[in-house]
Amino acid sequence: MLRAACTAVVLFLFAGFANAQVPSGNIFLGYSYENTSSSTLDASLSRPNLQGWEASFEGKLLPWIGIVGDVSGHYGSQSFVEPTPAGPVTINVTGHEQEYLVGPRLSVPVGKFTPFAEVMVGVAHIHTGGTLPGPSNTSFATAVGGGLDYRLIRPVALRVEGDYLRTTFFSSTQNNLRLSLGVVLRF
């Protein structure tokens, strides 16, 4: 009897360890909007609105702590008038920006909702073009934000997310707001 009880306890412990080895996490893909500072020193330019996408992968270290890798791309254009001796000239600038970020995410499931907070660091790259060929630049990037997942069914949720994104393109600081909405697949 003692032998059977010890065997049952050992099997129970190994089953718990085996279950703990199965990785869990989620994959997010969705639409993203970014309101960004201009990289120029001209204060008369408005803040460009960029449209794009965001994708992230989160691997859970503990049920409420994960490591997230985040990739996003935003695209847009802006026009402004530049005075010249021959008269005013309208200049169109198009650009695309990508961010590659990684960092910790804290999340706490509450019923069908899972609020989360995150801090990420990485790099961002911008390429501009349009009327005049524009330069490209790569900078250090940081993001602080959070969001909310709403579980539709066990492996699928909807996510709304907002981040303060800071970049330093062309030796000037940009303070950006990034909002995203999309689908989360949990595993």
mmCIF file of C-alpha atoms in Angstrom:
data_model
loop_
_atom_site.group_PDB
_atom_site.id
_atom_site.type_symbol
_atom_site.label_atom_id
_atom_site.label_comp_id
_atom_site.label_asym_id
_atom_site.label_seq_id
_atom_site.Cartn_x
_atom_site.Cartn_y
_atom_site.Cartn_z
ATOM 1 C CA MET A 1 0.000 0.000 0.000
ATOM 2 C CA LEU A 2 2.814 2.398 0.882
ATOM 3 C CA ARG A 3 4.522 1.553 -2.385
ATOM 4 C CA ALA A 4 1.365 2.342 -4.381
ATOM 5 C CA ALA A 5 0.925 5.670 -2.551
ATOM 6 C CA CYS A 6 4.556 6.663 -3.212
ATOM 7 C CA THR A 7 4.193 5.708 -6.876
ATOM 8 C CA ALA A 8 1.008 7.786 -7.138
ATOM 9 C CA VAL A 9 2.710 10.823 -5.539
ATOM 10 C CA VAL A 10 5.735 10.532 -7.859
ATOM 11 C CA LEU A 11 3.498 10.222 -10.945
ATOM 12 C CA PHE A 12 1.445 13.205 -9.769
ATOM 13 C CA LEU A 13 4.610 15.324 -9.337
ATOM 14 C CA PHE A 14 6.019 14.296 -12.745
ATOM 15 C CA ALA A 15 2.664 15.083 -14.383
ATOM 16 C CA GLY A 16 2.792 18.556 -12.820
ATOM 17 C CA PHE A 17 6.373 19.102 -14.016
ATOM 18 C CA ALA A 18 5.511 17.876 -17.504
ATOM 19 C CA ASN A 19 2.546 20.234 -17.664
ATOM 20 C CA ALA A 20 4.768 23.132 -16.560
ATOM 21 C CA GLN A 21 7.122 22.473 -19.493
ATOM 22 C CA VAL A 22 4.446 23.178 -22.113
ATOM 23 C CA PRO A 23 5.078 26.759 -23.252
ATOM 24 C CA SER A 24 2.175 29.181 -23.310
ATOM 25 C CA GLY A 25 1.752 32.602 -24.809
ATOM 26 C CA ASN A 26 0.004 34.442 -27.595
ATOM 27 C CA ILE A 27 0.380 35.913 -31.058
ATOM 28 C CA PHE A 28 -1.175 39.280 -31.968
ATOM 29 C CA LEU A 29 -1.778 40.749 -35.427
ATOM 30 C CA GLY A 30 -3.706 43.912 -36.117
ATOM 31 C CA TYR A 31 -4.164 47.413 -37.495
ATOM 32 C CA SER A 32 -2.032 50.173 -35.983
ATOM 33 C CA TYR A 33 -2.281 53.973 -36.022
ATOM 34 C CA GLU A 34 0.635 56.215 -35.069
ATOM 35 C CA ASN A 35 0.538 59.943 -34.418
ATOM 36 C CA THR A 36 4.151 61.015 -34.588
ATOM 37 C CA SER A 37 6.330 64.069 -34.133
ATOM 38 C CA SER A 38 7.985 65.456 -37.235
ATOM 39 C CA SER A 39 11.697 64.713 -37.530
ATOM 40 C CA THR A 40 12.380 68.230 -38.788
ATOM 41 C CA LEU A 41 13.078 71.321 -36.734
ATOM 42 C CA ASP A 42 10.218 73.183 -38.483
ATOM 43 C CA ALA A 43 7.614 73.653 -35.739
ATOM 44 C CA SER A 44 4.987 74.751 -38.267
ATOM 45 C CA LEU A 45 4.574 71.193 -39.556
ATOM 46 C CA SER A 46 1.695 69.234 -38.072
ATOM 47 C CA ARG A 47 2.082 65.828 -36.461
ATOM 48 C CA PRO A 48 1.857 63.201 -39.229
ATOM 49 C CA ASN A 49 -0.738 60.434 -38.874
ATOM 50 C CA LEU A 50 0.625 57.089 -40.013
ATOM 51 C CA GLN A 51 -1.417 53.954 -40.732
ATOM 52 C CA GLY A 52 -0.031 50.435 -40.618
ATOM 53 C CA TRP A 53 0.150 47.117 -38.830
ATOM 54 C CA GLU A 54 1.527 45.585 -35.643
ATOM 55 C CA ALA A 55 2.454 41.999 -34.792
ATOM 56 C CA SER A 56 3.725 40.601 -31.502
ATOM 57 C CA PHE A 57 4.642 37.284 -29.939
ATOM 58 C CA GLU A 58 4.520 36.748 -26.183
ATOM 59 C CA GLY A 59 6.020 33.796 -24.367
ATOM 60 C CA LYS A 60 4.936 33.354 -20.752
ATOM 61 C CA LEU A 61 7.576 32.931 -18.063
ATOM 62 C CA LEU A 62 4.943 32.796 -15.324
ATOM 63 C CA PRO A 63 1.147 32.944 -15.662
ATOM 64 C CA TRP A 64 1.232 36.749 -15.244
ATOM 65 C CA ILE A 65 4.702 37.651 -16.638
ATOM 66 C CA GLY A 66 5.784 37.260 -20.236
ATOM 67 C CA ILE A 67 8.471 38.406 -22.653
ATOM 68 C CA VAL A 68 7.094 40.063 -25.775
ATOM 69 C CA GLY A 69 8.674 40.700 -29.163
ATOM 70 C CA ASP A 70 6.891 43.413 -31.146
ATOM 71 C CA VAL A 71 7.255 44.423 -34.816
ATOM 72 C CA SER A 72 5.273 47.203 -36.503
ATOM 73 C CA GLY A 73 5.221 49.156 -39.745
ATOM 74 C CA HIS A 74 3.553 52.536 -40.340
ATOM 75 C CA TYR A 75 3.146 54.436 -43.601
ATOM 76 C CA GLY A 76 1.999 57.947 -44.482
ATOM 77 C CA SER A 77 2.633 61.257 -46.202
ATOM 78 C CA GLN A 78 2.643 64.963 -45.458
ATOM 79 C CA SER A 79 2.631 68.056 -47.677
ATOM 80 C CA PHE A 80 3.962 71.502 -46.843
ATOM 81 C CA VAL A 81 4.725 74.717 -48.712
ATOM 82 C CA GLU A 82 8.324 75.903 -48.904
ATOM 83 C CA PRO A 83 8.954 79.539 -49.926
ATOM 84 C CA THR A 84 11.562 79.917 -52.702
ATOM 85 C CA PRO A 85 12.795 82.926 -54.725
ATOM 86 C CA ALA A 86 10.732 81.652 -57.681
ATOM 87 C CA GLY A 87 7.594 81.403 -55.531
ATOM 88 C CA PRO A 88 6.116 78.897 -53.082
ATOM 89 C CA VAL A 89 6.699 75.213 -53.816
ATOM 90 C CA THR A 90 4.567 72.401 -52.406
ATOM 91 C CA ILE A 91 6.682 69.538 -51.146
ATOM 92 C CA ASN A 92 5.202 66.079 -50.573
ATOM 93 C CA VAL A 93 7.002 63.792 -48.159
ATOM 94 C CA THR A 94 6.135 60.100 -47.918
ATOM 95 C CA GLY A 95 7.640 57.782 -45.428
ATOM 96 C CA HIS A 96 7.531 54.475 -43.717
ATOM 97 C CA GLU A 97 8.685 53.611 -40.231
ATOM 98 C CA GLN A 98 9.320 50.235 -38.628
ATOM 99 C CA GLU A 99 9.851 49.401 -34.974
ATOM 100 C CA TYR A 100 11.469 46.252 -33.564
ATOM 101 C CA LEU A 101 10.947 46.059 -29.801
ATOM 102 C CA VAL A 102 11.286 43.537 -26.961
ATOM 103 C CA GLY A 103 10.492 43.635 -23.244
ATOM 104 C CA PRO A 104 8.452 42.328 -20.302
ATOM 105 C CA ARG A 105 4.654 42.310 -20.145
ATOM 106 C CA LEU A 106 2.575 41.947 -16.975
ATOM 107 C CA SER A 107 -0.982 40.661 -17.391
ATOM 108 C CA VAL A 108 -3.765 39.630 -15.013
ATOM 109 C CA PRO A 109 -6.779 37.694 -16.343
ATOM 110 C CA VAL A 110 -10.101 38.818 -14.837
ATOM 111 C CA GLY A 111 -12.944 36.757 -16.286
ATOM 112 C CA LYS A 112 -13.039 37.354 -20.052
ATOM 113 C CA PHE A 113 -10.749 40.402 -19.760
ATOM 114 C CA THR A 114 -6.950 40.442 -19.522
ATOM 115 C CA PRO A 115 -5.472 43.896 -18.895
ATOM 116 C CA PHE A 116 -1.718 44.203 -19.432
ATOM 117 C CA ALA A 117 1.156 46.670 -19.092
ATOM 118 C CA GLU A 118 4.454 46.547 -20.962
ATOM 119 C CA VAL A 119 7.835 48.250 -21.298
ATOM 120 C CA MET A 120 9.870 47.591 -24.443
ATOM 121 C CA VAL A 121 13.173 48.706 -25.953
ATOM 122 C CA GLY A 122 14.641 48.213 -29.397
ATOM 123 C CA VAL A 123 15.307 49.994 -32.662
ATOM 124 C CA ALA A 124 13.244 51.949 -35.148
ATOM 125 C CA HIS A 125 13.979 52.734 -38.793
ATOM 126 C CA ILE A 126 12.502 55.464 -40.979
ATOM 127 C CA HIS A 127 12.769 56.010 -44.719
ATOM 128 C CA THR A 128 11.412 59.137 -46.363
ATOM 129 C CA GLY A 129 10.829 60.051 -49.993
ATOM 130 C CA GLY A 130 8.370 61.988 -52.146
ATOM 131 C CA THR A 131 8.955 65.199 -54.144
ATOM 132 C CA LEU A 132 12.576 65.179 -53.038
ATOM 133 C CA PRO A 133 14.451 61.942 -52.360
ATOM 134 C CA GLY A 134 14.644 61.667 -48.615
ATOM 135 C CA PRO A 135 17.102 60.142 -46.200
ATOM 136 C CA SER A 136 16.681 57.155 -43.957
ATOM 137 C CA ASN A 137 17.716 56.822 -40.332
ATOM 138 C CA THR A 138 17.807 54.206 -37.567
ATOM 139 C CA SER A 139 17.449 55.067 -33.883
ATOM 140 C CA PHE A 140 17.041 53.596 -30.420
ATOM 141 C CA ALA A 141 13.342 53.261 -29.505
ATOM 142 C CA THR A 142 11.417 52.774 -26.274
ATOM 143 C CA ALA A 143 7.732 52.051 -25.714
ATOM 144 C CA VAL A 144 5.635 52.125 -22.540
ATOM 145 C CA GLY A 145 1.995 51.196 -22.619
ATOM 146 C CA GLY A 146 -0.663 48.632 -22.113
ATOM 147 C CA GLY A 147 -3.922 47.292 -23.316
ATOM 148 C CA LEU A 148 -6.840 44.990 -22.840
ATOM 149 C CA ASP A 149 -7.649 41.580 -24.317
ATOM 150 C CA TYR A 150 -11.266 40.397 -24.492
ATOM 151 C CA ARG A 151 -11.609 36.607 -24.846
ATOM 152 C CA LEU A 152 -14.130 35.607 -27.527
ATOM 153 C CA ILE A 153 -13.517 31.857 -27.289
ATOM 154 C CA ARG A 154 -10.785 29.919 -25.489
ATOM 155 C CA PRO A 155 -7.921 30.453 -28.007
ATOM 156 C CA VAL A 156 -9.117 33.749 -29.613
ATOM 157 C CA ALA A 157 -9.346 37.260 -28.165
ATOM 158 C CA LEU A 158 -9.670 40.844 -29.373
ATOM 159 C CA ARG A 159 -7.001 43.346 -28.299
ATOM 160 C CA VAL A 160 -6.939 47.124 -27.972
ATOM 161 C CA GLU A 161 -3.508 48.537 -27.134
ATOM 162 C CA GLY A 162 -1.883 51.934 -26.661
ATOM 163 C CA ASP A 163 1.808 52.809 -26.355
ATOM 164 C CA TYR A 164 3.905 55.931 -25.874
ATOM 165 C CA LEU A 165 6.722 55.388 -28.378
ATOM 166 C CA ARG A 166 9.897 57.484 -28.237
ATOM 167 C CA THR A 167 12.433 57.640 -31.075
ATOM 168 C CA THR A 168 15.404 59.910 -31.894
ATOM 169 C CA PHE A 169 15.552 60.103 -35.678
ATOM 170 C CA PHE A 170 17.988 62.590 -37.237
ATOM 171 C CA SER A 171 19.289 63.643 -33.783
ATOM 172 C CA SER A 172 15.909 65.016 -32.643
ATOM 173 C CA THR A 173 13.413 63.389 -30.284
ATOM 174 C CA GLN A 174 10.008 62.193 -31.474
ATOM 175 C CA ASN A 175 7.212 61.522 -28.967
ATOM 176 C CA ASN A 176 4.690 59.263 -30.667
ATOM 177 C CA LEU A 177 1.329 57.760 -29.767
ATOM 178 C CA ARG A 178 0.672 54.277 -31.164
ATOM 179 C CA LEU A 179 -2.803 52.704 -30.985
ATOM 180 C CA SER A 180 -3.530 49.171 -32.202
ATOM 181 C CA LEU A 181 -6.555 46.932 -32.592
ATOM 182 C CA GLY A 182 -6.527 43.291 -33.670
ATOM 183 C CA VAL A 183 -6.842 39.575 -32.990
ATOM 184 C CA VAL A 184 -4.953 37.503 -30.421
ATOM 185 C CA LEU A 185 -4.363 33.765 -30.822
ATOM 186 C CA ARG A 186 -3.516 32.059 -27.532
ATOM 187 C CA PHE A 187 -1.676 28.779 -27.098
#
